[in-house]
Amino acid sequence: MRCGISRRILDWMYGGRPLIEKYGKYILISHHDLDLADRWFGRFGEIIVFVSRLLPAIRTFIAFPAGVARMNLKKFVIYTFAGSLPWCLGLAYVGQKLGERWDKDPRLKTLFHRFDFVIGILFVLAATWWIWRHVSIRRNRLISDAG
């Protein structure tokens, strides 16, 4: 857990706004997105970090926007630890219980692999929406600037 917190601090430190302002356009992050992140972290930063640490996939990436928004490091570490602890304990417990039955019950593997396709489709849809939204906004800006 200590290594996880250390890595999150590095993510937080390198979540630099100047870096995103300069290169964000290449990964479809606009100044509007940065301003929105600042407002959200200003109002709900602690709860965003805590809840995000409880969510699969999102928990991995929340440190970078927290760093971009310059969330207080002490609060960031406290809420990262508080949100990571139940996640780690829960995974350890579920892993222990499922591990005891994994090879004895073939239905477990089948059940878990049913969700692979659904998760993949949701990821593709979310990425498609994100790209479409940013390309549309950029295209509209170019049209309005030219006209």
JSON list of C-alpha atoms in Angstrom, two decimals:
[
{"chain": "A", "resi": 1, "resn": "MET", "atom": "CA", "xyz": [0.00, 0.00, 0.00]},
{"chain": "A", "resi": 2, "resn": "ARG", "atom": "CA", "xyz": [2.91, 2.33, 0.76]},
{"chain": "A", "resi": 3, "resn": "CYS", "atom": "CA", "xyz": [4.28, 1.90, -2.79]},
{"chain": "A", "resi": 4, "resn": "GLY", "atom": "CA", "xyz": [0.83, 2.63, -4.17]},
{"chain": "A", "resi": 5, "resn": "ILE", "atom": "CA", "xyz": [0.66, 5.90, -2.23]},
{"chain": "A", "resi": 6, "resn": "SER", "atom": "CA", "xyz": [4.18, 6.82, -3.38]},
{"chain": "A", "resi": 7, "resn": "ARG", "atom": "CA", "xyz": [3.21, 6.27, -7.00]},
{"chain": "A", "resi": 8, "resn": "ARG", "atom": "CA", "xyz": [0.07, 8.35, -6.54]},
{"chain": "A", "resi": 9, "resn": "ILE", "atom": "CA", "xyz": [2.16, 11.19, -5.13]},
{"chain": "A", "resi": 10, "resn": "LEU", "atom": "CA", "xyz": [4.35, 11.03, -8.25]},
{"chain": "A", "resi": 11, "resn": "ASP", "atom": "CA", "xyz": [1.22, 11.09, -10.43]},
{"chain": "A", "resi": 12, "resn": "TRP", "atom": "CA", "xyz": [-0.01, 14.07, -8.44]},
{"chain": "A", "resi": 13, "resn": "MET", "atom": "CA", "xyz": [3.34, 15.88, -8.77]},
{"chain": "A", "resi": 14, "resn": "TYR", "atom": "CA", "xyz": [3.55, 15.35, -12.51]},
{"chain": "A", "resi": 15, "resn": "GLY", "atom": "CA", "xyz": [-0.05, 16.29, -13.09]},
{"chain": "A", "resi": 16, "resn": "GLY", "atom": "CA", "xyz": [1.22, 19.67, -14.15]},
{"chain": "A", "resi": 17, "resn": "ARG", "atom": "CA", "xyz": [-1.17, 22.16, -15.65]},
{"chain": "A", "resi": 18, "resn": "PRO", "atom": "CA", "xyz": [1.49, 23.78, -17.86]},
{"chain": "A", "resi": 19, "resn": "LEU", "atom": "CA", "xyz": [2.20, 20.38, -19.42]},
{"chain": "A", "resi": 20, "resn": "ILE", "atom": "CA", "xyz": [-1.48, 19.80, -20.15]},
{"chain": "A", "resi": 21, "resn": "GLU", "atom": "CA", "xyz": [-1.99, 23.37, -21.40]},
{"chain": "A", "resi": 22, "resn": "LYS", "atom": "CA", "xyz": [0.87, 22.89, -23.85]},
{"chain": "A", "resi": 23, "resn": "TYR", "atom": "CA", "xyz": [0.24, 19.31, -25.03]},
{"chain": "A", "resi": 24, "resn": "GLY", "atom": "CA", "xyz": [-3.36, 18.64, -24.00]},
{"chain": "A", "resi": 25, "resn": "LYS", "atom": "CA", "xyz": [-4.72, 19.42, -27.44]},
{"chain": "A", "resi": 26, "resn": "TYR", "atom": "CA", "xyz": [-2.97, 16.31, -28.74]},
{"chain": "A", "resi": 27, "resn": "ILE", "atom": "CA", "xyz": [-5.02, 14.13, -26.40]},
{"chain": "A", "resi": 28, "resn": "LEU", "atom": "CA", "xyz": [-8.18, 16.21, -26.79]},
{"chain": "A", "resi": 29, "resn": "ILE", "atom": "CA", "xyz": [-8.04, 18.05, -23.46]},
{"chain": "A", "resi": 30, "resn": "SER", "atom": "CA", "xyz": [-9.14, 21.66, -23.85]},
{"chain": "A", "resi": 31, "resn": "HIS", "atom": "CA", "xyz": [-8.77, 24.69, -21.59]},
{"chain": "A", "resi": 32, "resn": "HIS", "atom": "CA", "xyz": [-12.48, 24.29, -20.86]},
{"chain": "A", "resi": 33, "resn": "ASP", "atom": "CA", "xyz": [-11.79, 20.78, -19.53]},
{"chain": "A", "resi": 34, "resn": "LEU", "atom": "CA", "xyz": [-9.01, 22.13, -17.31]},
{"chain": "A", "resi": 35, "resn": "ASP", "atom": "CA", "xyz": [-11.22, 24.89, -15.95]},
{"chain": "A", "resi": 36, "resn": "LEU", "atom": "CA", "xyz": [-13.98, 22.37, -15.29]},
{"chain": "A", "resi": 37, "resn": "ALA", "atom": "CA", "xyz": [-11.52, 20.10, -13.41]},
{"chain": "A", "resi": 38, "resn": "ASP", "atom": "CA", "xyz": [-10.34, 23.08, -11.35]},
{"chain": "A", "resi": 39, "resn": "ARG", "atom": "CA", "xyz": [-13.90, 23.98, -10.35]},
{"chain": "A", "resi": 40, "resn": "TRP", "atom": "CA", "xyz": [-14.78, 20.36, -9.50]},
{"chain": "A", "resi": 41, "resn": "PHE", "atom": "CA", "xyz": [-11.65, 19.81, -7.43]},
{"chain": "A", "resi": 42, "resn": "GLY", "atom": "CA", "xyz": [-12.11, 23.17, -5.76]},
{"chain": "A", "resi": 43, "resn": "ARG", "atom": "CA", "xyz": [-15.60, 22.21, -4.61]},
{"chain": "A", "resi": 44, "resn": "PHE", "atom": "CA", "xyz": [-15.43, 18.43, -4.25]},
{"chain": "A", "resi": 45, "resn": "GLY", "atom": "CA", "xyz": [-11.73, 17.49, -4.38]},
{"chain": "A", "resi": 46, "resn": "GLU", "atom": "CA", "xyz": [-11.61, 15.33, -1.27]},
{"chain": "A", "resi": 47, "resn": "ILE", "atom": "CA", "xyz": [-14.77, 13.38, -2.04]},
{"chain": "A", "resi": 48, "resn": "ILE", "atom": "CA", "xyz": [-13.73, 12.96, -5.70]},
{"chain": "A", "resi": 49, "resn": "VAL", "atom": "CA", "xyz": [-10.42, 11.39, -4.69]},
{"chain": "A", "resi": 50, "resn": "PHE", "atom": "CA", "xyz": [-12.01, 9.19, -2.00]},
{"chain": "A", "resi": 51, "resn": "VAL", "atom": "CA", "xyz": [-14.83, 7.88, -4.22]},
{"chain": "A", "resi": 52, "resn": "SER", "atom": "CA", "xyz": [-12.53, 7.49, -7.23]},
{"chain": "A", "resi": 53, "resn": "ARG", "atom": "CA", "xyz": [-10.26, 5.22, -5.21]},
{"chain": "A", "resi": 54, "resn": "LEU", "atom": "CA", "xyz": [-13.22, 2.89, -4.77]},
{"chain": "A", "resi": 55, "resn": "LEU", "atom": "CA", "xyz": [-13.96, 2.63, -8.51]},
{"chain": "A", "resi": 56, "resn": "PRO", "atom": "CA", "xyz": [-12.17, 0.22, -10.85]},
{"chain": "A", "resi": 57, "resn": "ALA", "atom": "CA", "xyz": [-10.21, 1.85, -13.70]},
{"chain": "A", "resi": 58, "resn": "ILE", "atom": "CA", "xyz": [-10.95, 5.41, -12.50]},
{"chain": "A", "resi": 59, "resn": "ARG", "atom": "CA", "xyz": [-8.89, 4.82, -9.36]},
{"chain": "A", "resi": 60, "resn": "THR", "atom": "CA", "xyz": [-5.78, 4.48, -11.50]},
{"chain": "A", "resi": 61, "resn": "PHE", "atom": "CA", "xyz": [-6.09, 7.86, -13.18]},
{"chain": "A", "resi": 62, "resn": "ILE", "atom": "CA", "xyz": [-7.51, 10.23, -10.56]},
{"chain": "A", "resi": 63, "resn": "ALA", "atom": "CA", "xyz": [-4.12, 11.39, -9.25]},
{"chain": "A", "resi": 64, "resn": "PHE", "atom": "CA", "xyz": [-3.20, 13.15, -12.47]},
{"chain": "A", "resi": 65, "resn": "PRO", "atom": "CA", "xyz": [-6.24, 15.47, -12.57]},
{"chain": "A", "resi": 66, "resn": "ALA", "atom": "CA", "xyz": [-5.85, 16.07, -8.84]},
{"chain": "A", "resi": 67, "resn": "GLY", "atom": "CA", "xyz": [-2.31, 17.26, -9.56]},
{"chain": "A", "resi": 68, "resn": "VAL", "atom": "CA", "xyz": [-3.42, 19.39, -12.49]},
{"chain": "A", "resi": 69, "resn": "ALA", "atom": "CA", "xyz": [-5.99, 21.05, -10.24]},
{"chain": "A", "resi": 70, "resn": "ARG", "atom": "CA", "xyz": [-3.28, 21.42, -7.56]},
{"chain": "A", "resi": 71, "resn": "MET", "atom": "CA", "xyz": [-5.23, 19.69, -4.83]},
{"chain": "A", "resi": 72, "resn": "ASN", "atom": "CA", "xyz": [-3.57, 20.02, -1.41]},
{"chain": "A", "resi": 73, "resn": "LEU", "atom": "CA", "xyz": [-1.00, 17.19, -1.18]},
{"chain": "A", "resi": 74, "resn": "LYS", "atom": "CA", "xyz": [-1.70, 16.34, 2.46]},
{"chain": "A", "resi": 75, "resn": "LYS", "atom": "CA", "xyz": [-5.44, 16.00, 1.81]},
{"chain": "A", "resi": 76, "resn": "PHE", "atom": "CA", "xyz": [-4.72, 14.07, -1.37]},
{"chain": "A", "resi": 77, "resn": "VAL", "atom": "CA", "xyz": [-2.61, 11.51, 0.52]},
{"chain": "A", "resi": 78, "resn": "ILE", "atom": "CA", "xyz": [-5.15, 11.16, 3.33]},
{"chain": "A", "resi": 79, "resn": "TYR", "atom": "CA", "xyz": [-8.10, 10.63, 1.00]},
{"chain": "A", "resi": 80, "resn": "THR", "atom": "CA", "xyz": [-6.09, 8.35, -1.29]},
{"chain": "A", "resi": 81, "resn": "PHE", "atom": "CA", "xyz": [-5.21, 6.15, 1.67]},
{"chain": "A", "resi": 82, "resn": "ALA", "atom": "CA", "xyz": [-8.77, 6.23, 3.05]},
{"chain": "A", "resi": 83, "resn": "GLY", "atom": "CA", "xyz": [-10.25, 5.27, -0.32]},
{"chain": "A", "resi": 84, "resn": "SER", "atom": "CA", "xyz": [-7.62, 2.66, -1.14]},
{"chain": "A", "resi": 85, "resn": "LEU", "atom": "CA", "xyz": [-7.81, 0.79, 2.16]},
{"chain": "A", "resi": 86, "resn": "PRO", "atom": "CA", "xyz": [-11.35, -0.62, 1.79]},
{"chain": "A", "resi": 87, "resn": "TRP", "atom": "CA", "xyz": [-10.64, -1.42, -1.88]},
{"chain": "A", "resi": 88, "resn": "CYS", "atom": "CA", "xyz": [-7.50, -3.40, -1.00]},
{"chain": "A", "resi": 89, "resn": "LEU", "atom": "CA", "xyz": [-9.11, -5.19, 1.93]},
{"chain": "A", "resi": 90, "resn": "GLY", "atom": "CA", "xyz": [-12.18, -6.04, -0.16]},
{"chain": "A", "resi": 91, "resn": "LEU", "atom": "CA", "xyz": [-10.11, -7.39, -3.04]},
{"chain": "A", "resi": 92, "resn": "ALA", "atom": "CA", "xyz": [-8.00, -9.47, -0.67]},
{"chain": "A", "resi": 93, "resn": "TYR", "atom": "CA", "xyz": [-11.10, -10.97, 0.96]},
{"chain": "A", "resi": 94, "resn": "VAL", "atom": "CA", "xyz": [-12.87, -11.71, -2.33]},
{"chain": "A", "resi": 95, "resn": "GLY", "atom": "CA", "xyz": [-9.67, -13.12, -3.81]},
{"chain": "A", "resi": 96, "resn": "GLN", "atom": "CA", "xyz": [-9.20, -15.42, -0.87]},
{"chain": "A", "resi": 97, "resn": "LYS", "atom": "CA", "xyz": [-12.77, -16.70, -0.99]},
{"chain": "A", "resi": 98, "resn": "LEU", "atom": "CA", "xyz": [-12.87, -17.13, -4.78]},
{"chain": "A", "resi": 99, "resn": "GLY", "atom": "CA", "xyz": [-9.39, -18.63, -4.82]},
{"chain": "A", "resi": 100, "resn": "GLU", "atom": "CA", "xyz": [-10.55, -21.42, -2.53]},
{"chain": "A", "resi": 101, "resn": "ARG", "atom": "CA", "xyz": [-13.22, -22.41, -5.08]},
{"chain": "A", "resi": 102, "resn": "TRP", "atom": "CA", "xyz": [-11.68, -21.28, -8.41]},
{"chain": "A", "resi": 103, "resn": "ASP", "atom": "CA", "xyz": [-10.54, -24.69, -9.66]},
{"chain": "A", "resi": 104, "resn": "LYS", "atom": "CA", "xyz": [-13.35, -26.61, -7.97]},
{"chain": "A", "resi": 105, "resn": "ASP", "atom": "CA", "xyz": [-16.24, -24.72, -9.59]},
{"chain": "A", "resi": 106, "resn": "PRO", "atom": "CA", "xyz": [-15.97, -24.20, -13.39]},
{"chain": "A", "resi": 107, "resn": "ARG", "atom": "CA", "xyz": [-18.96, -21.81, -13.33]},
{"chain": "A", "resi": 108, "resn": "LEU", "atom": "CA", "xyz": [-16.83, -19.12, -11.68]},
{"chain": "A", "resi": 109, "resn": "LYS", "atom": "CA", "xyz": [-14.51, -18.64, -14.67]},
{"chain": "A", "resi": 110, "resn": "THR", "atom": "CA", "xyz": [-17.46, -18.62, -17.07]},
{"chain": "A", "resi": 111, "resn": "LEU", "atom": "CA", "xyz": [-19.35, -16.10, -14.95]},
{"chain": "A", "resi": 112, "resn": "PHE", "atom": "CA", "xyz": [-16.43, -13.68, -14.72]},
{"chain": "A", "resi": 113, "resn": "HIS", "atom": "CA", "xyz": [-15.58, -13.85, -18.42]},
{"chain": "A", "resi": 114, "resn": "ARG", "atom": "CA", "xyz": [-19.15, -12.92, -19.40]},
{"chain": "A", "resi": 115, "resn": "PHE", "atom": "CA", "xyz": [-18.42, -9.35, -18.37]},
{"chain": "A", "resi": 116, "resn": "ASP", "atom": "CA", "xyz": [-15.28, -8.96, -20.53]},
{"chain": "A", "resi": 117, "resn": "PHE", "atom": "CA", "xyz": [-17.26, -8.15, -23.67]},
{"chain": "A", "resi": 118, "resn": "VAL", "atom": "CA", "xyz": [-19.62, -5.72, -21.93]},
{"chain": "A", "resi": 119, "resn": "ILE", "atom": "CA", "xyz": [-16.73, -3.84, -20.30]},
{"chain": "A", "resi": 120, "resn": "GLY", "atom": "CA", "xyz": [-14.92, -3.66, -23.66]},
{"chain": "A", "resi": 121, "resn": "ILE", "atom": "CA", "xyz": [-18.00, -2.27, -25.41]},
{"chain": "A", "resi": 122, "resn": "LEU", "atom": "CA", "xyz": [-18.55, 0.33, -22.68]},
{"chain": "A", "resi": 123, "resn": "PHE", "atom": "CA", "xyz": [-14.92, 1.43, -22.96]},
{"chain": "A", "resi": 124, "resn": "VAL", "atom": "CA", "xyz": [-15.15, 1.76, -26.76]},
{"chain": "A", "resi": 125, "resn": "LEU", "atom": "CA", "xyz": [-18.41, 3.74, -26.49]},
{"chain": "A", "resi": 126, "resn": "ALA", "atom": "CA", "xyz": [-16.94, 6.09, -23.88]},
{"chain": "A", "resi": 127, "resn": "ALA", "atom": "CA", "xyz": [-13.79, 6.67, -25.95]},
{"chain": "A", "resi": 128, "resn": "THR", "atom": "CA", "xyz": [-15.87, 7.26, -29.09]},
{"chain": "A", "resi": 129, "resn": "TRP", "atom": "CA", "xyz": [-18.06, 9.78, -27.31]},
{"chain": "A", "resi": 130, "resn": "TRP", "atom": "CA", "xyz": [-15.01, 11.59, -25.85]},
{"chain": "A", "resi": 131, "resn": "ILE", "atom": "CA", "xyz": [-13.29, 11.87, -29.23]},
{"chain": "A", "resi": 132, "resn": "TRP", "atom": "CA", "xyz": [-16.48, 12.87, -31.07]},
{"chain": "A", "resi": 133, "resn": "ARG", "atom": "CA", "xyz": [-17.26, 15.56, -28.51]},
{"chain": "A", "resi": 134, "resn": "HIS", "atom": "CA", "xyz": [-13.82, 17.15, -28.67]},
{"chain": "A", "resi": 135, "resn": "VAL", "atom": "CA", "xyz": [-13.51, 16.93, -32.46]},
{"chain": "A", "resi": 136, "resn": "SER", "atom": "CA", "xyz": [-16.97, 18.51, -32.84]},
{"chain": "A", "resi": 137, "resn": "ILE", "atom": "CA", "xyz": [-16.10, 21.35, -30.47]},
{"chain": "A", "resi": 138, "resn": "ARG", "atom": "CA", "xyz": [-12.80, 21.98, -32.24]},
{"chain": "A", "resi": 139, "resn": "ARG", "atom": "CA", "xyz": [-14.48, 21.93, -35.67]},
{"chain": "A", "resi": 140, "resn": "ASN", "atom": "CA", "xyz": [-17.19, 24.35, -34.50]},
{"chain": "A", "resi": 141, "resn": "ARG", "atom": "CA", "xyz": [-14.54, 26.71, -33.13]},
{"chain": "A", "resi": 142, "resn": "LEU", "atom": "CA", "xyz": [-12.65, 26.68, -36.39]},
{"chain": "A", "resi": 143, "resn": "ILE", "atom": "CA", "xyz": [-15.85, 27.40, -38.34]},
{"chain": "A", "resi": 144, "resn": "SER", "atom": "CA", "xyz": [-16.86, 30.25, -36.02]},
{"chain": "A", "resi": 145, "resn": "ASP", "atom": "CA", "xyz": [-13.32, 31.74, -36.10]},
{"chain": "A", "resi": 146, "resn": "ALA", "atom": "CA", "xyz": [-13.24, 31.63, -39.90]},
{"chain": "A", "resi": 147, "resn": "GLY", "atom": "CA", "xyz": [-16.70, 33.16, -40.27]}
]
